[in-house]
C-alpha cells in the first residue's frame, strides 16, 4: 500500500503542477485605450480572468491599492465623468465565487488633466492671388482626435467648414482659399468629447487689383510745415466700392472711405508710406500693399543769397542769385532790398520791381546800380504757398560818395595798426545813423558790438585784423563803403587814401611803422611791380590818371605791407559843363547879332526901307533865328 499510494500521490501532484502552469493571468484593459484623459471624459474598464466562465467570478477595481469599486458580477465597469482625482494606477481583482480564490491583473496607469484647448496654426495668413493657406489643428500630449473647423466674418456668424483635406480624414490639416476668421476644436470618444475651441486665426485673400500710391506735390525733399496729399489709386480688376488702409511712420489709418490723406509734415514724418484697399463689403480680401513712397523731411530751410560783383563800378550790372538749403524743387524766388531798422540791428524788406509774384529764375539782375545797397531773398512753393526763411542780407558796395550819405575815416588811410584807435563818421540827410562792418570771415555787425556809437560817429579803440568793409546806414540810405585793413603791430602799413582819388588830383603814398613814419629807403609796388626804389620815404603822383588805379604796397627793411586798392574816379562832368555852356551861349548870341546887322546893311544898299521889306524877309529871318537857337540847344545838350 505504501509504495502504491506514494506513486499515486506523486502523479496527482504532477498533474496539479501541470494544470497550474497552464493557467493565465488576469488582464485589465481600458476603452478607450489612452493613457491620458481629460476632465469630463469616460473610461470603461474590462477585467478578464482568462479562466473558467465569467459567471464563476466576482470583480472589483482598485486604484493605488484602494478599492475603486466593490466586488460585483460585471467584468466591465464604465466610470463616471472623470476628474483629476481619478489619476492613478489601476488593477482589477477577480474572486472565484466557489472557493474565494483571487487573481490580480496587470496595472494600468491613467492621467486625468484639465479640459484641453485646441491649438490652431497657419503657415501664413495671407492668401496669394489664386493660392491657399494651410491650417493645422492639434491637441498637445494626447491622441485619438478628429477636428472640426469653423469660419466666420465680421458680417457673418460662425459656420462649420467643409475643408479641403490635405493629409487624412482626421481633418488635422486643411487648405482654405477664403479670407475670414478661422477656429478649430478636437473631438473624440463616446459619448463625443469636445476640446475648448482654439484661438482665432484671421486670413486675408489677396486680390489681383494693384494699389498705387501717389503724392502731391511730388517732391522728394520736404520741409517742416509743408502740406502733402497722398492718394491711393486702385488699378485693374473689377470696379467696386473700396475702403483704404494707410501705413506710415507714427501714422496708421485703419480702413477709411477716403482714398487720400492730407497732412502737414514734421521731421517725424520722414519714412516710408504705403496703402492698400479692400471691397467695402468684404473685410477679409484686400489688395497687396502699394510700393512705398519715401518722405524726407528737414527743418524749415533758409534761402542763401549771393551777389556779384560785391563792389560796384560804373556801368556794371549786379546779379543776385538765390538758392534753398538742401536740394529741392518747385520754388519761386522773391527779391527784396533791405531798409535799415535803426530801432535794433535788423532790416525790413521791400520787394524789388517785378518780384511781387516771384520769379521762376533763381537769379535777378539790377542795372545801373551806383550806390551801396543791401538785398535779401526768399523762396516759396505749394498752395497755400510755403516760404523759406529770408536769406541773410548781402551787400553791394560803392566807394563813390552820394549826396544823401557819406562815410569818412580818421586817420584817412586804408591800412591801420590793430592797436591804434580810429573813428568813422557818418554825414548826410539824416539825424540818426549806425555803422556796420563786414569782416572777411563773413560776419556782419553794428558798431556797438566792437566800438562806441557817439551821435553819428563810431569810435574804435582797436582795429579788426584782416580786411573789413565799413559803411553807414540811416533809415533810408546807405553811405559809400570803405575797405579797411587791420595790421599786426610788429608789421608795416601803406598810407594810402580811403576814398577814390579824382582824376587830375595829386596823391602821396607813405609807409609807416607802428611808432613812426618811414622817411627813406622805401620800395613802392603797384600790382606787384616795383615802381619806386630810391632814398625817398614817400611816393607822390602829381596828377592822377586812370592808369594809376591798382593795388599798391610798400617794403622797408625786409618788412612788407599788405596791398591796398587805390581807386581813381573821373572828374565830375557837372562841374565842367557850366563854362562850356557859357561859352557856347555867348558864341551863339554874337553870331545872331552879326547876322541881323548884315541883313539890315544888305537891304539899305538896295534903297529899301527895312520896314517895307520886313514882310518879304520876316519868314527868312524867323527861320534863321530858329536855326541858330536849335543849334545852340543841341550844343547845350551835347555839353
Coordinates of C-alpha atoms in Angstrom, one line a residue:
X1 CA 0.0 0.0 0.0
X2 CA 2.6 2.4 1.0
X3 CA 4.6 2.4 -2.2
X4 CA 1.4 2.4 -4.4
X5 CA -0.1 5.4 -2.6
X6 CA 3.1 7.2 -2.8
X7 CA 3.2 6.8 -6.6
X8 CA -0.5 7.9 -6.9
X9 CA 0.2 10.9 -4.8
X10 CA 3.2 11.8 -6.8
X11 CA 1.2 11.5 -10.0
X12 CA -1.6 13.7 -8.6
X13 CA 0.9 16.3 -7.6
X14 CA 2.5 16.4 -11.1
X15 CA -0.9 16.8 -12.7
X16 CA -1.7 19.7 -10.3
X17 CA 1.6 21.4 -11.2
X18 CA 1.0 20.9 -14.9
X19 CA -2.6 22.4 -14.6
X20 CA -1.4 25.4 -12.6
X21 CA 1.4 26.1 -15.1
X22 CA -1.0 26.4 -17.9
X23 CA -3.3 28.9 -16.0
X24 CA -3.3 32.5 -17.5
X25 CA -3.0 35.8 -15.6
X26 CA -5.9 38.2 -15.2
X27 CA -5.9 41.2 -17.7
X28 CA -7.2 44.7 -17.2
X29 CA -7.9 46.8 -20.3
X30 CA -9.4 50.2 -20.9
X31 CA -11.7 51.6 -23.6
X32 CA -10.5 53.9 -25.0
X33 CA -7.0 52.7 -24.5
X34 CA -5.5 56.1 -23.9
X35 CA -3.2 56.8 -21.0
X36 CA -4.2 60.5 -20.9
X37 CA -7.8 61.5 -20.3
X38 CA -9.4 64.9 -19.6
X39 CA -11.9 66.1 -17.1
X40 CA -15.3 65.1 -18.3
X41 CA -14.3 62.1 -20.4
X42 CA -15.4 58.5 -19.6
X43 CA -13.4 55.2 -19.5
X44 CA -14.6 51.6 -19.4
X45 CA -12.5 49.0 -17.5
X46 CA -12.7 45.3 -18.6
X47 CA -11.4 42.6 -16.3
X48 CA -10.7 39.2 -17.9
X49 CA -9.7 36.3 -15.6
X50 CA -8.8 34.1 -18.6
X51 CA -10.1 31.1 -16.6
X52 CA -13.4 29.4 -16.5
X53 CA -16.7 31.2 -17.1
X54 CA -17.2 34.8 -16.5
X55 CA -20.0 33.9 -14.1
X56 CA -17.6 31.9 -12.0
X57 CA -16.0 35.2 -10.9
X58 CA -16.7 38.4 -9.0
X59 CA -14.8 41.6 -9.9
X60 CA -13.6 44.8 -8.4
X61 CA -11.3 47.6 -9.4
X62 CA -8.6 49.0 -7.2
X63 CA -6.7 52.3 -7.7
X64 CA -3.4 52.9 -6.0
X65 CA -4.1 50.0 -3.7
X66 CA -7.5 51.2 -2.6
X67 CA -10.9 49.9 -3.6
X68 CA -12.2 51.9 -6.6
X69 CA -15.3 49.5 -6.8
X70 CA -16.7 46.7 -4.7
X71 CA -17.0 43.1 -5.8
X72 CA -19.7 42.5 -8.4
X73 CA -20.5 40.2 -11.1
X74 CA -19.8 42.6 -14.0
X75 CA -16.4 42.3 -15.7
X76 CA -16.9 45.7 -17.4
X77 CA -17.1 48.9 -15.5
X78 CA -17.7 52.4 -17.0
X79 CA -16.5 55.3 -14.9
X80 CA -18.4 58.4 -14.4
X81 CA -17.2 61.8 -15.7
X82 CA -13.5 61.7 -14.9
X83 CA -11.9 64.2 -12.5
X84 CA -8.3 65.0 -11.9
X85 CA -8.5 62.9 -8.7
X86 CA -9.1 59.8 -10.9
X87 CA -5.4 59.9 -12.0
X88 CA -3.6 56.8 -10.7
X89 CA -2.6 53.2 -11.2
X90 CA -5.5 50.7 -11.7
X91 CA -5.8 46.9 -11.3
X92 CA -8.7 44.5 -11.2
X93 CA -9.1 41.7 -8.8
X94 CA -11.1 38.5 -9.6
X95 CA -12.5 36.3 -6.8
X96 CA -13.7 32.8 -7.6
X97 CA -17.3 32.5 -6.3
X98 CA -16.9 28.8 -5.3
X99 CA -13.6 29.0 -3.4
X100 CA -13.0 32.7 -2.9
X101 CA -9.6 32.3 -4.5
X102 CA -8.4 35.7 -6.0
X103 CA -6.4 36.7 -9.0
X104 CA -4.8 40.2 -9.6
X105 CA -4.5 41.8 -13.1
X106 CA -1.8 43.9 -14.6
X107 CA -1.5 47.6 -13.7
X108 CA -2.9 50.3 -16.0
X109 CA -1.9 53.9 -15.3
X110 CA -4.3 56.8 -16.1
X111 CA -3.7 60.5 -16.1
X112 CA -6.7 62.9 -15.9
X113 CA -5.9 66.5 -16.9
X114 CA -7.9 69.7 -17.2
X115 CA -10.0 70.2 -20.3
X116 CA -7.7 70.9 -23.3
X117 CA -7.8 73.7 -25.8
X118 CA -7.1 73.1 -29.5
X119 CA -4.1 74.9 -31.0
X120 CA -4.5 76.4 -34.5
X121 CA -1.5 77.4 -36.5
X122 CA -1.2 78.7 -40.1
X123 CA 1.8 78.7 -42.4
X124 CA 0.8 82.2 -43.5
X125 CA -2.2 84.4 -43.0
X126 CA -2.1 86.0 -46.5
X127 CA -3.7 84.1 -49.3
X128 CA -1.9 84.9 -52.5
X129 CA -3.7 85.5 -55.8
X130 CA -5.0 82.1 -56.8
X131 CA -3.4 80.4 -53.8
X132 CA -4.4 79.0 -50.5
X133 CA -3.4 78.8 -46.8
X134 CA -2.7 75.7 -44.8
X135 CA -4.2 75.5 -41.3
X136 CA -3.2 72.9 -38.7
X137 CA -5.2 71.9 -35.6
X138 CA -3.8 69.8 -32.7
X139 CA -4.2 68.9 -29.1
X140 CA -0.9 68.5 -27.3
X141 CA 0.1 65.3 -25.5
X142 CA -2.9 63.2 -26.5
X143 CA -4.2 61.1 -29.3
X144 CA -7.4 60.0 -30.9
X145 CA -8.7 63.3 -32.0
X146 CA -10.7 64.4 -35.0
X147 CA -11.1 68.0 -35.8
X148 CA -13.9 70.4 -36.6
X149 CA -13.3 73.7 -38.4
X150 CA -15.2 76.9 -38.2
X151 CA -15.2 80.2 -40.2
X152 CA -16.8 83.5 -39.7
X153 CA -16.5 87.1 -40.7
X154 CA -17.4 90.4 -39.1
X155 CA -20.7 90.2 -41.1
X156 CA -21.5 86.5 -40.8
X157 CA -21.9 84.1 -37.9
X158 CA -19.8 81.1 -37.3
X159 CA -20.3 78.2 -39.7
X160 CA -18.8 74.7 -39.9
X161 CA -16.3 74.5 -42.7
X162 CA -16.2 71.7 -45.2
X163 CA -12.5 71.7 -45.7
X164 CA -10.3 70.5 -48.5
X165 CA -8.2 67.9 -46.7
X166 CA -4.5 67.7 -47.4
X167 CA -3.5 64.7 -45.4
X168 CA -6.1 62.4 -43.9
X169 CA -9.7 62.1 -42.8
X170 CA -8.9 63.4 -39.3
X171 CA -9.0 67.0 -40.7
X172 CA -5.8 67.8 -38.8
X173 CA -4.6 69.8 -41.7
X174 CA -6.8 71.7 -44.1
X175 CA -6.3 74.1 -47.0
X176 CA -8.5 77.2 -47.4
X177 CA -8.7 79.9 -50.1
X178 CA -11.2 82.2 -48.5
X179 CA -10.4 85.0 -46.2
X180 CA -12.0 85.1 -42.8
X181 CA -11.7 84.2 -39.1
X182 CA -10.9 80.5 -38.5
X183 CA -11.1 78.3 -35.4
X184 CA -11.0 74.6 -34.7
X185 CA -11.7 72.1 -31.9
X186 CA -10.9 68.4 -31.3
X187 CA -13.5 65.6 -30.8
X188 CA -13.1 62.0 -29.6
X189 CA -14.7 59.2 -27.6
X190 CA -18.3 58.1 -27.0
X191 CA -20.1 60.0 -25.9
X192 CA -18.3 62.6 -28.0
X193 CA -16.0 64.8 -26.0
X194 CA -15.0 68.3 -27.3
X195 CA -12.0 70.3 -26.5
X196 CA -12.2 74.1 -26.0
X197 CA -12.2 75.9 -29.2
X198 CA -8.9 77.3 -30.5
X199 CA -7.8 80.9 -30.7
X200 CA -8.7 82.7 -33.9
X201 CA -6.5 82.9 -36.9
X202 CA -7.5 85.6 -39.5
X203 CA -6.6 85.1 -43.1
X204 CA -6.8 87.6 -45.9
X205 CA -7.2 86.9 -49.5
X206 CA -5.1 89.0 -51.8
X207 CA -6.9 90.5 -54.8
X208 CA -5.4 90.9 -58.2
X209 CA -6.1 94.7 -58.2
X210 CA -3.0 96.9 -57.7
X211 CA -2.8 99.7 -55.3
X212 CA -0.7 102.6 -56.5
X213 CA 0.3 105.4 -54.0
X214 CA 0.9 108.9 -55.4
X215 CA 1.8 112.2 -53.7
X216 CA 1.1 115.8 -54.5
X217 CA 3.3 117.7 -54.6
X218 CA 5.8 115.2 -55.9
X219 CA 8.9 116.5 -54.1
X220 CA 11.5 114.1 -52.7
X221 CA 12.7 116.7 -50.2
X222 CA 10.1 118.3 -48.0
X223 CA 10.3 120.7 -45.1
X224 CA 8.6 121.1 -41.7
X225 CA 5.2 122.7 -42.0
X226 CA 4.6 121.9 -45.7
X227 CA 1.4 120.1 -46.7
X228 CA 1.3 116.9 -48.7
X229 CA -1.6 114.8 -50.1
X230 CA -1.2 111.1 -50.6
X231 CA -3.7 109.4 -52.9
X232 CA -4.3 105.7 -53.2
X233 CA -5.3 104.6 -56.7
X234 CA -6.7 101.1 -57.5
X235 CA -5.8 99.7 -60.9
X236 CA -7.2 96.6 -62.6
X237 CA -9.8 94.0 -61.7
X238 CA -13.5 94.8 -61.2
X239 CA -14.7 98.2 -60.3
X240 CA -16.2 98.2 -56.8
X241 CA -16.6 100.4 -53.8
X242 CA -13.3 100.4 -51.9
X243 CA -12.1 101.3 -48.4
X244 CA -8.5 102.1 -47.7
X245 CA -5.8 101.4 -45.2
X246 CA -2.7 103.6 -44.7
X247 CA 0.6 102.8 -43.1
X248 CA 3.4 105.3 -42.4
X249 CA 5.9 106.2 -39.6
X250 CA 3.9 107.0 -36.5
X251 CA 0.8 107.1 -38.7
X252 CA -1.7 104.2 -39.2
X253 CA -5.2 104.7 -40.5
X254 CA -7.4 101.6 -40.4
X255 CA -9.9 101.3 -43.2
X256 CA -11.4 104.6 -44.2
X257 CA -13.6 105.6 -47.1
X258 CA -11.2 108.4 -48.2
X259 CA -8.7 107.5 -50.8
X260 CA -6.4 110.4 -49.8
X261 CA -4.6 111.7 -46.8
X262 CA -3.6 115.3 -46.4
X263 CA -1.4 116.5 -43.6
X264 CA 1.4 118.9 -42.6
X265 CA 4.8 117.2 -42.4
X266 CA 7.2 117.3 -39.5
X267 CA 10.6 115.8 -39.1
X268 CA 9.0 112.7 -37.5
X269 CA 7.1 112.3 -40.8
X270 CA 10.2 111.1 -42.5
X271 CA 10.0 107.5 -43.7
X272 CA 8.0 105.1 -45.9
X273 CA 4.3 105.3 -46.7
X274 CA 2.1 102.6 -48.2
X275 CA -1.6 102.0 -48.8
X276 CA -3.9 99.1 -49.7
X277 CA -7.6 98.7 -50.4
X278 CA -10.4 96.1 -50.0
X279 CA -14.0 95.9 -51.1
X280 CA -16.4 97.7 -48.7
X281 CA -18.4 94.5 -48.2
X282 CA -15.5 92.1 -47.7
X283 CA -13.3 92.5 -44.7
X284 CA -11.0 89.6 -45.5
X285 CA -10.0 90.4 -49.0
X286 CA -7.6 93.1 -49.9
X287 CA -5.0 94.3 -52.4
X288 CA -1.3 93.9 -51.7
X289 CA 0.3 96.9 -50.1
X290 CA 1.4 99.5 -52.6
X291 CA 5.0 100.2 -53.3
X292 CA 6.3 102.6 -50.7
X293 CA 6.8 106.3 -51.1
X294 CA 9.7 107.7 -49.0
X295 CA 9.4 111.2 -47.5
X296 CA 12.5 113.0 -46.3
X297 CA 11.6 116.0 -44.1
X298 CA 14.0 118.6 -42.9
X299 CA 13.7 121.7 -40.8
X300 CA 12.3 124.8 -42.4
X301 CA 15.0 125.9 -44.9
X302 CA 16.7 129.2 -45.3
X303 CA 17.4 130.9 -48.6
X304 CA 21.0 131.6 -49.4
X305 CA 21.7 134.8 -51.4
X306 CA 24.9 135.7 -53.3
X307 CA 25.7 138.9 -55.2
X308 CA 28.1 139.6 -58.0
X309 CA 30.0 141.8 -58.1
X310 CA 30.4 142.8 -54.4
X311 CA 31.9 146.2 -55.3
X312 CA 30.2 148.5 -57.8
X313 CA 31.9 150.1 -60.8
X314 CA 30.4 152.4 -63.4
X315 CA 28.2 150.6 -65.9
X316 CA 28.3 147.3 -64.1
X317 CA 25.1 145.3 -63.6
X318 CA 24.5 143.4 -60.3
X319 CA 23.4 139.8 -60.4
X320 CA 21.5 138.4 -57.4
X321 CA 21.4 134.6 -57.1
X322 CA 19.2 132.7 -54.6
X323 CA 19.2 129.1 -53.6
X324 CA 17.4 127.0 -51.0
X325 CA 19.3 124.9 -48.4
X326 CA 19.0 121.2 -49.2
X327 CA 18.4 120.3 -52.9
X328 CA 14.7 120.6 -53.7
X329 CA 12.4 121.7 -56.5
X330 CA 9.3 123.7 -57.2
X331 CA 10.4 127.1 -55.8
X332 CA 9.6 130.6 -56.9
X333 CA 12.0 133.3 -55.8
X334 CA 11.2 136.7 -54.3
X335 CA 13.7 139.5 -54.3
X336 CA 13.9 142.4 -51.8
X337 CA 16.0 145.4 -51.0
X338 CA 16.9 145.9 -47.3
X339 CA 15.8 149.0 -45.4
X340 CA 17.8 149.6 -42.1
X341 CA 15.6 149.4 -39.0
X342 CA 17.5 151.7 -36.6
X343 CA 15.4 150.7 -33.6
X344 CA 17.5 147.5 -33.5
X345 CA 20.1 145.7 -35.6
X346 CA 17.8 144.3 -38.3
X347 CA 16.4 145.3 -41.6
X348 CA 12.9 145.5 -43.1
X349 CA 12.4 144.3 -46.7
X350 CA 10.8 145.8 -49.7
X351 CA 10.0 143.8 -52.9
X352 CA 12.0 144.7 -55.9
X353 CA 10.2 145.6 -59.1
X354 CA 8.8 142.6 -60.9
X355 CA 9.1 140.3 -57.9
X356 CA 5.6 140.6 -56.4
X357 CA 4.6 137.2 -57.8
X358 CA 8.1 135.7 -57.6
X359 CA 10.3 134.5 -60.4
X360 CA 10.9 131.0 -61.7
X361 CA 14.5 132.0 -62.3
X362 CA 16.9 131.8 -59.4
X363 CA 18.7 135.0 -60.4
X364 CA 17.7 138.6 -60.7
X365 CA 19.7 141.4 -62.5
X366 CA 19.8 145.0 -61.4
X367 CA 21.1 147.6 -64.0
X368 CA 22.7 150.9 -63.3
X369 CA 23.2 150.5 -59.6
X370 CA 25.7 153.1 -58.4
X371 CA 25.3 153.3 -54.6
X372 CA 25.8 150.9 -51.7
X373 CA 22.7 148.7 -51.2
X374 CA 21.6 145.6 -49.3
X375 CA 19.5 142.8 -50.7
X376 CA 17.8 139.6 -49.5
X377 CA 15.7 136.8 -51.0
X378 CA 13.4 134.0 -50.0
X379 CA 11.6 131.3 -51.9
X380 CA 8.0 129.9 -51.9
X381 CA 6.2 126.9 -53.3
X382 CA 3.0 125.0 -53.0
X383 CA -0.7 126.0 -52.5
X384 CA -1.1 127.5 -50.0
X385 CA 2.4 128.9 -50.5
X386 CA 5.1 127.8 -48.1
X387 CA 8.0 130.2 -47.6
X388 CA 11.6 129.7 -46.6
X389 CA 13.3 131.9 -44.1
X390 CA 14.7 135.1 -45.5
X391 CA 18.3 134.9 -46.5
X392 CA 21.0 136.8 -44.6
X393 CA 21.4 140.3 -46.2
X394 CA 24.0 140.6 -48.8
X395 CA 25.5 143.9 -49.9
X396 CA 27.0 145.5 -53.0
X397 CA 29.3 148.3 -52.0
X398 CA 30.2 151.5 -53.8
X399 CA 33.3 153.6 -53.0
X400 CA 31.7 156.7 -54.5
X401 CA 30.1 159.3 -52.2
X402 CA 26.5 160.3 -52.6
X403 CA 24.7 163.5 -51.6
X404 CA 22.4 161.6 -49.1
X405 CA 25.1 159.7 -47.1
X406 CA 28.8 159.5 -46.8
X407 CA 31.4 157.8 -44.5
X408 CA 34.8 159.4 -43.6
X409 CA 37.6 157.7 -41.8
X410 CA 40.1 159.3 -39.4
X411 CA 43.0 158.7 -39.9
X412 CA 42.3 158.8 -43.6
X413 CA 44.2 155.7 -44.7
X414 CA 43.2 152.2 -45.8
X415 CA 45.6 150.3 -43.6
X416 CA 45.7 150.7 -39.8
X417 CA 47.5 149.0 -36.9
X418 CA 45.3 146.9 -34.8
X419 CA 46.3 148.6 -31.6
X420 CA 45.5 152.1 -32.9
X421 CA 42.2 153.9 -32.4
X422 CA 40.2 155.3 -35.3
X423 CA 36.8 156.9 -35.9
X424 CA 34.2 156.5 -38.6
X425 CA 31.9 159.5 -39.1
X426 CA 28.5 159.4 -41.0
X427 CA 27.3 162.5 -42.8
X428 CA 24.2 163.1 -44.9
X429 CA 20.4 163.8 -44.9
X430 CA 19.7 162.0 -41.6
X431 CA 19.8 162.7 -37.9
X432 CA 20.3 159.0 -36.9
X433 CA 23.0 156.7 -38.1
X434 CA 24.6 153.4 -37.4
X435 CA 27.9 152.0 -38.7
X436 CA 28.1 148.4 -40.0
X437 CA 31.1 146.3 -40.8
X438 CA 31.5 143.0 -42.8
X439 CA 34.6 141.0 -41.8
X440 CA 36.5 138.7 -44.1
X441 CA 35.2 135.7 -42.1
X442 CA 31.6 136.5 -43.3
X443 CA 30.1 138.2 -40.3
X444 CA 28.2 141.5 -40.3
X445 CA 27.9 143.5 -37.0
X446 CA 26.9 147.0 -36.0
X447 CA 29.2 149.5 -34.2
X448 CA 28.0 148.7 -30.6
X449 CA 29.4 145.2 -31.0
X450 CA 33.0 146.4 -31.5
X451 CA 33.0 150.1 -30.8
X452 CA 31.1 153.0 -29.3
X453 CA 28.5 155.0 -31.3
X454 CA 28.5 158.6 -30.3
X455 CA 26.0 160.5 -32.4
X456 CA 26.9 160.0 -36.0
X457 CA 30.5 158.8 -35.1
X458 CA 31.7 155.3 -34.3
X459 CA 34.8 155.3 -32.2
X460 CA 37.1 152.3 -32.3
X461 CA 39.7 151.6 -29.6
X462 CA 41.3 149.0 -31.9
X463 CA 41.0 147.7 -35.5
X464 CA 39.9 144.3 -36.6
X465 CA 42.8 142.3 -38.1
X466 CA 42.3 141.5 -41.7
X467 CA 40.2 143.1 -44.4
X468 CA 36.9 144.7 -43.3
X469 CA 34.3 146.7 -45.1
X470 CA 32.6 149.6 -43.3
X471 CA 29.6 151.7 -44.2
X472 CA 26.9 153.9 -42.7
X473 CA 23.2 153.2 -42.6
X474 CA 20.3 155.6 -41.9
X475 CA 16.6 154.9 -42.1
X476 CA 16.5 155.5 -45.8
X477 CA 20.0 155.4 -47.2
X478 CA 23.4 153.6 -47.3
X479 CA 26.7 155.5 -47.5
X480 CA 29.7 154.8 -49.6
X481 CA 31.7 151.8 -48.3
X482 CA 35.4 151.7 -47.4
X483 CA 37.7 148.7 -47.2
X484 CA 40.0 148.9 -44.2
X485 CA 42.8 146.5 -43.4
X486 CA 43.9 145.8 -39.9
X487 CA 47.6 145.0 -39.5
X488 CA 49.6 143.4 -36.6
X489 CA 51.7 145.8 -34.5
X490 CA 55.0 144.3 -35.5
X491 CA 54.4 144.9 -39.2
X492 CA 54.3 147.9 -41.5
X493 CA 51.4 149.6 -43.3
X494 CA 50.9 151.5 -46.5
X495 CA 49.5 155.0 -46.0
X496 CA 47.0 155.5 -48.9
X497 CA 43.7 157.3 -49.3
X498 CA 40.5 155.6 -48.2
X499 CA 38.3 157.2 -50.9
X500 CA 38.8 157.1 -54.7
X501 CA 41.1 159.8 -55.9
X502 CA 39.8 162.3 -58.5
X503 CA 41.5 162.2 -61.9
X504 CA 43.9 165.1 -62.1
X505 CA 44.4 165.5 -58.4
X506 CA 47.7 164.8 -56.6
X507 CA 48.2 162.0 -54.1
X508 CA 51.0 160.9 -51.8
X509 CA 51.6 157.4 -50.6
X510 CA 53.7 156.7 -47.5
X511 CA 55.0 153.8 -45.4
X512 CA 54.6 153.6 -41.7
X513 CA 55.8 151.6 -38.7
X514 CA 53.6 151.5 -35.6
X515 CA 55.7 154.1 -33.8
X516 CA 56.8 156.4 -36.7
X517 CA 56.6 157.2 -40.4
X518 CA 59.4 155.8 -42.6
X519 CA 61.2 158.6 -44.2
X520 CA 63.7 156.9 -46.6
X521 CA 64.7 153.8 -48.5
X522 CA 61.2 152.6 -49.1
X523 CA 60.2 150.4 -52.1
X524 CA 56.8 151.0 -53.6
X525 CA 55.0 148.4 -55.7
X526 CA 52.0 148.7 -58.0
X527 CA 50.3 145.4 -59.0
X528 CA 53.4 143.6 -57.6
X529 CA 55.8 145.5 -59.9
X530 CA 58.4 147.8 -58.4
X531 CA 57.7 151.4 -59.3
X532 CA 60.0 153.4 -57.0
X533 CA 63.2 152.5 -55.4
X534 CA 65.2 155.4 -54.1
X535 CA 66.0 157.3 -50.9
X536 CA 62.6 158.9 -50.6
X537 CA 60.1 157.8 -47.9
X538 CA 57.1 158.8 -49.9
X539 CA 55.7 158.4 -53.4
X540 CA 53.9 161.3 -55.0
X541 CA 51.7 161.4 -58.1
X542 CA 51.2 165.0 -59.1
X543 CA 48.2 164.4 -61.5
X544 CA 46.4 161.1 -61.0
X545 CA 45.1 159.3 -64.2
X546 CA 43.1 156.2 -64.8
X547 CA 46.2 154.2 -65.4
X548 CA 47.3 154.9 -61.8
X549 CA 44.4 152.8 -60.4
X550 CA 45.6 149.5 -58.9
X551 CA 47.0 147.6 -55.9
X552 CA 49.8 149.3 -54.0
X553 CA 52.1 148.1 -51.3
X554 CA 55.4 149.2 -49.7
X555 CA 58.5 147.5 -48.4
X556 CA 61.0 148.6 -45.8
X557 CA 63.9 146.8 -44.2
X558 CA 62.5 143.4 -45.1
X559 CA 59.0 144.2 -43.9
X560 CA 56.2 144.3 -46.5
X561 CA 52.8 145.9 -46.0
X562 CA 49.6 144.4 -47.2
X563 CA 48.5 145.7 -50.6
X564 CA 45.5 148.1 -50.9
X565 CA 43.5 149.2 -53.9
X566 CA 43.7 152.8 -54.9
X567 CA 40.6 153.8 -57.0
X568 CA 40.6 156.6 -59.5
X569 CA 37.4 158.4 -60.5
X570 CA 36.9 160.7 -63.4
X571 CA 36.4 164.5 -62.8
X572 CA 32.7 165.4 -62.5
X573 CA 31.1 166.4 -65.8
X574 CA 28.6 168.6 -63.9
X575 CA 31.5 170.9 -62.8
X576 CA 32.9 171.2 -66.3
X577 CA 29.6 171.8 -68.1
X578 CA 29.0 175.3 -66.9
X579 CA 31.9 177.1 -68.6
X580 CA 31.3 175.2 -71.8
X581 CA 27.7 176.1 -71.9
X582 CA 28.5 179.7 -71.1
X583 CA 31.0 180.0 -73.9
X584 CA 28.6 178.3 -76.3
X585 CA 25.8 180.7 -75.4
X586 CA 28.0 183.7 -75.9
X587 CA 29.2 182.5 -79.3
X588 CA 25.6 181.7 -80.5
X589 CA 24.4 185.2 -79.3
X590 CA 27.2 187.0 -81.1
X591 CA 26.5 185.1 -84.3
X592 CA 22.9 186.0 -84.1
X593 CA 23.7 189.8 -83.8
X594 CA 26.1 189.7 -86.7
X595 CA 23.5 188.0 -89.0
X596 CA 20.9 190.7 -88.2
X597 CA 23.4 193.5 -88.9
X598 CA 24.4 192.0 -92.2
X599 CA 20.8 191.6 -93.2
X600 CA 20.0 195.3 -92.5
X601 CA 23.1 196.5 -94.4
X602 CA 22.1 194.5 -97.4
X603 CA 18.6 195.9 -97.5
X604 CA 19.7 199.5 -97.2
X605 CA 22.2 199.1 -100.0
X606 CA 19.2 198.3 -102.3
X607 CA 17.5 201.6 -101.3
X608 CA 14.7 199.7 -99.4
X609 CA 13.4 200.6 -96.1
X610 CA 13.7 198.0 -93.5
X611 CA 10.1 198.3 -92.5
X612 CA 8.9 198.0 -96.1
X613 CA 10.8 194.8 -96.7
X614 CA 10.0 193.1 -93.4
X615 CA 7.1 191.4 -94.8
X616 CA 9.3 189.9 -97.6
X617 CA 12.1 188.8 -95.3
X618 CA 10.4 188.0 -92.0
X619 CA 9.9 184.4 -92.8
X620 CA 13.6 184.1 -93.7
X621 CA 14.6 185.8 -90.5
X622 CA 12.5 183.7 -88.3
X623 CA 13.9 180.5 -89.9
X624 CA 17.4 181.8 -89.4
X625 CA 16.8 182.6 -85.7
X626 CA 15.2 179.2 -85.2
X627 CA 18.1 177.5 -86.8
X628 CA 20.6 179.3 -84.6
X629 CA 18.6 178.7 -81.5
X630 CA 18.2 175.0 -82.4
X631 CA 21.9 174.6 -82.9
X632 CA 22.6 176.3 -79.6
X633 CA 20.2 173.8 -77.9
X634 CA 21.9 170.8 -79.5
X635 CA 25.3 172.1 -78.4
X636 CA 23.9 172.6 -74.9
X637 CA 22.6 169.1 -74.8
X638 CA 25.9 167.7 -76.0
X639 CA 27.9 169.6 -73.5

